[in-house]
Amino acid sequence: MIREPLLFVATCDVSGRVRGKAFPLDLIEKRAGRGVGWTPTNVQITCFDAIAESPYGSLGDLLLVPDRDSRVTVDFEDGSPAEDFMLGDILTLEGA
């Protein structure tokens, strides 16, 4: 099965789970500058499935901005496209 190559931008929530968002790899230039939409509660979910307190609150919008220096490509050598990963910085819409 051939599919479109994706880039997964990852961050960790307060319980250490890796969470993130993927987008088509050919959008890397656009997304590396502005990021992808992210909801504050995505990073606040604890290991007990409760929402922890944070400076972001539980409503609103954030950005998950890929860090270009953290890019890793994994080739599974099974005929499928390689998978790309980057760590992401969580920012407000104002860039803070």
Coordinates of N, CA and C in Angstrom, one line a residue:
M1 N 0.8 -1.2 0.0 CA 0.0 0.0 0.0 C 0.9 1.2 0.0
I2 N 0.8 2.0 -1.0 CA 1.6 3.3 -1.1 C 0.6 4.4 -0.6
R3 N 1.2 5.2 0.3 CA 0.4 6.3 0.8 C 1.2 7.6 0.7
E4 N 0.6 8.7 0.9 CA 1.3 10.0 0.9 C 2.2 10.1 2.1
P5 N 3.4 10.5 1.9 CA 4.4 10.7 3.0 C 3.9 11.7 4.0
L6 N 3.9 11.4 5.3 CA 3.5 12.3 6.3 C 4.6 12.7 7.3
L7 N 4.5 13.9 7.9 CA 5.4 14.3 8.9 C 4.6 14.4 10.2
F8 N 5.0 13.7 11.3 CA 4.4 13.8 12.6 C 5.1 14.7 13.5
V9 N 4.4 15.8 14.0 CA 5.0 16.7 14.9 C 4.6 16.3 16.3
A10 N 5.5 16.0 17.2 CA 5.2 15.4 18.5 C 5.6 16.3 19.7
T11 N 4.8 16.1 20.7 CA 5.0 16.7 22.0 C 4.6 15.7 23.1
C12 N 4.9 16.0 24.3 CA 4.4 15.1 25.4 C 3.4 15.8 26.3
D13 N 2.4 15.0 26.7 CA 1.5 15.6 27.7 C 2.0 15.5 29.1
V14 N 1.2 15.9 30.1 CA 1.7 16.0 31.5 C 2.0 14.6 32.1
S15 N 1.4 13.5 31.4 CA 1.7 12.2 31.9 C 2.7 11.5 31.1
G16 N 3.4 12.2 30.2 CA 4.5 11.6 29.5 C 4.1 10.9 28.2
R17 N 2.8 10.9 27.8 CA 2.4 10.3 26.6 C 2.8 11.2 25.4
V18 N 3.3 10.6 24.3 CA 3.6 11.3 23.1 C 2.3 11.6 22.4
R19 N 2.0 12.8 22.1 CA 0.9 13.3 21.3 C 1.3 14.2 20.2
G20 N 0.5 14.4 19.2 CA 0.9 15.3 18.1 C 0.0 15.3 17.0
K21 N 0.4 15.8 15.9 CA -0.4 15.9 14.7 C 0.5 15.6 13.5
A22 N -0.1 15.0 12.5 CA 0.6 14.7 11.2 C 0.0 15.5 10.1
F23 N 0.8 15.8 9.1 CA 0.4 16.5 8.0 C 1.2 16.0 6.8
P24 N 0.7 16.3 5.5 CA 1.5 15.8 4.4 C 2.9 16.5 4.3
L25 N 3.9 15.6 4.1 CA 5.3 16.1 4.1 C 5.5 17.2 3.1
D26 N 4.8 17.3 2.0 CA 5.0 18.4 1.1 C 4.6 19.8 1.6
L27 N 3.9 19.8 2.8 CA 3.5 21.1 3.4 C 4.5 21.6 4.4
I28 N 5.7 20.9 4.5 CA 6.7 21.2 5.5 C 7.1 22.7 5.6
E29 N 7.3 23.3 4.4 CA 7.7 24.7 4.4 C 6.7 25.6 5.1
K30 N 5.4 25.4 4.7 CA 4.3 26.2 5.3 C 4.2 25.9 6.8
R31 N 4.2 24.7 7.2 CA 3.9 24.3 8.6 C 5.1 24.6 9.5
A32 N 6.3 24.6 9.0 CA 7.5 24.9 9.8 C 7.5 26.3 10.2
G33 N 6.9 27.2 9.5 CA 6.8 28.6 9.8 C 5.7 28.9 10.7
R34 N 4.6 28.3 10.5 CA 3.4 28.7 11.3 C 2.9 27.6 12.2
G35 N 3.2 26.4 11.9 CA 2.7 25.3 12.8 C 1.4 24.7 12.4
V36 N 0.8 23.9 13.2 CA -0.5 23.3 13.0 C -1.3 23.6 14.2
G37 N -2.6 23.6 14.1 CA -3.5 23.9 15.2 C -3.4 22.9 16.3
W38 N -3.5 23.3 17.5 CA -3.4 22.5 18.7 C -4.3 23.0 19.7
T39 N -5.0 22.1 20.4 CA -6.0 22.4 21.5 C -5.3 22.3 22.8
P40 N -5.4 23.3 23.7 CA -4.7 23.2 25.0 C -5.0 21.9 25.8
T41 N -6.2 21.4 25.7 CA -6.5 20.2 26.5 C -5.7 18.9 26.0
N42 N -5.2 19.0 24.8 CA -4.4 17.8 24.3 C -3.2 17.6 25.1
V43 N -2.6 18.6 25.7 CA -1.3 18.4 26.4 C -1.6 18.3 27.9
Q44 N -2.8 18.6 28.4 CA -3.1 18.6 29.8 C -3.8 17.3 30.3
I45 N -4.0 16.3 29.5 CA -4.6 15.1 29.9 C -3.7 14.3 30.7
T46 N -4.1 14.0 32.0 CA -3.2 13.2 32.9 C -3.4 11.7 32.7
C47 N -2.5 11.0 33.4 CA -2.7 9.5 33.3 C -4.0 9.0 33.9
F48 N -4.7 9.9 34.6 CA -6.0 9.5 35.2 C -7.1 10.0 34.3
D49 N -6.9 10.4 33.1 CA -7.9 11.0 32.2 C -8.6 12.2 32.7
A50 N -7.9 13.0 33.5 CA -8.4 14.3 34.0 C -7.6 15.4 33.3
I51 N -8.2 16.6 33.2 CA -7.4 17.7 32.6 C -6.7 18.5 33.7
A52 N -5.4 18.5 33.6 CA -4.6 19.2 34.6 C -4.7 20.8 34.4
E53 N -4.4 21.5 35.4 CA -4.3 23.0 35.2 C -3.0 23.3 34.4
S54 N -3.2 24.4 33.7 CA -2.0 24.9 32.9 C -2.2 26.4 32.7
P55 N -1.1 27.1 32.2 CA -1.3 28.5 31.9 C -2.2 28.7 30.7
Y56 N -2.4 27.7 29.9 CA -3.2 27.9 28.7 C -4.7 27.8 28.9
G57 N -5.1 27.2 30.0 CA -6.6 27.0 30.2 C -7.0 25.8 29.4
S58 N -8.3 25.5 29.4 CA -8.8 24.4 28.7 C -9.5 24.8 27.4
L59 N -9.6 26.0 27.1 CA -10.3 26.5 25.9 C -9.3 27.3 25.0
G60 N -9.6 27.5 23.8 CA -8.8 28.3 22.9 C -8.0 27.5 21.9
D61 N -7.1 28.2 21.3 CA -6.3 27.6 20.3 C -4.8 27.9 20.6
L62 N -4.0 26.9 20.2 CA -2.5 27.0 20.3 C -2.0 26.5 19.0
L63 N -0.7 26.6 18.8 CA 0.0 26.1 17.6 C 1.1 25.1 18.1
L64 N 1.2 24.1 17.3 CA 2.3 23.1 17.5 C 3.3 23.3 16.4
V65 N 4.4 24.0 16.7 CA 5.3 24.4 15.6 C 6.5 23.4 15.6
P66 N 6.8 22.8 14.4 CA 7.9 21.9 14.3 C 9.2 22.5 14.5
D67 N 10.1 21.8 15.2 CA 11.5 22.3 15.3 C 12.3 21.6 14.3
R68 N 12.8 22.3 13.3 CA 13.5 21.7 12.1 C 14.7 20.9 12.5
D69 N 15.4 21.4 13.6 CA 16.6 20.7 14.1 C 16.4 19.3 14.7
S70 N 15.1 19.0 14.9 CA 14.8 17.7 15.6 C 14.3 16.6 14.6
R71 N 14.3 16.9 13.3 CA 13.7 16.0 12.3 C 14.5 14.6 12.3
V72 N 13.7 13.6 12.3 CA 14.2 12.2 12.2 C 13.3 11.5 11.1
T73 N 14.0 10.8 10.2 CA 13.3 10.0 9.2 C 13.5 8.5 9.5
V74 N 12.4 7.8 9.5 CA 12.5 6.3 9.7 C 12.0 5.6 8.5
D75 N 12.9 4.8 7.9 CA 12.6 4.0 6.7 C 12.4 2.5 7.2
F76 N 11.2 2.0 7.1 CA 10.9 0.7 7.5 C 11.3 -0.4 6.5
E77 N 11.8 0.1 5.3 CA 12.3 -0.8 4.3 C 11.3 -1.9 3.9
D78 N 10.0 -1.6 3.9 CA 8.9 -2.5 3.5 C 8.1 -2.1 2.3
G79 N 8.7 -1.1 1.6 CA 8.0 -0.6 0.4 C 7.1 0.6 0.7
S80 N 6.8 0.9 1.9 CA 6.0 2.0 2.3 C 6.9 3.3 2.4
P81 N 6.2 4.5 2.3 CA 7.0 5.7 2.4 C 7.7 5.8 3.8
A82 N 8.9 6.4 3.8 CA 9.5 6.6 5.1 C 8.6 7.5 5.9
E83 N 8.8 7.5 7.2 CA 8.0 8.3 8.1 C 8.9 9.4 8.7
D84 N 8.5 10.6 8.8 CA 9.3 11.7 9.3 C 8.6 12.2 10.6
F85 N 9.5 12.5 11.6 CA 9.0 13.0 12.9 C 9.8 14.3 13.2
M86 N 9.2 15.2 13.9 CA 9.8 16.3 14.5 C 9.2 16.6 15.9
L87 N 10.0 17.1 16.8 CA 9.5 17.6 18.0 C 8.8 19.0 17.7
G88 N 7.8 19.3 18.5 CA 7.1 20.5 18.3 C 7.0 21.4 19.5
D89 N 7.1 22.7 19.3 CA 7.0 23.7 20.4 C 5.5 24.1 20.4
I90 N 5.0 24.2 21.6 CA 3.6 24.7 21.8 C 3.6 26.2 22.0
L91 N 3.0 26.9 21.2 CA 2.9 28.4 21.2 C 1.5 28.9 21.2
T92 N 1.3 30.1 21.7 CA 0.0 30.7 21.6 C -0.1 31.3 20.1
L93 N -1.3 31.7 19.8 CA -1.5 32.3 18.4 C -0.7 33.5 18.2
E94 N -0.3 34.2 19.3 CA 0.5 35.4 19.3 C 2.0 35.0 19.2
G95 N 2.4 33.8 19.3 CA 3.7 33.3 19.3 C 4.5 33.2 20.6
A96 N 3.8 33.3 21.7 CA 4.4 33.2 23.0 C 4.4 31.8 23.5

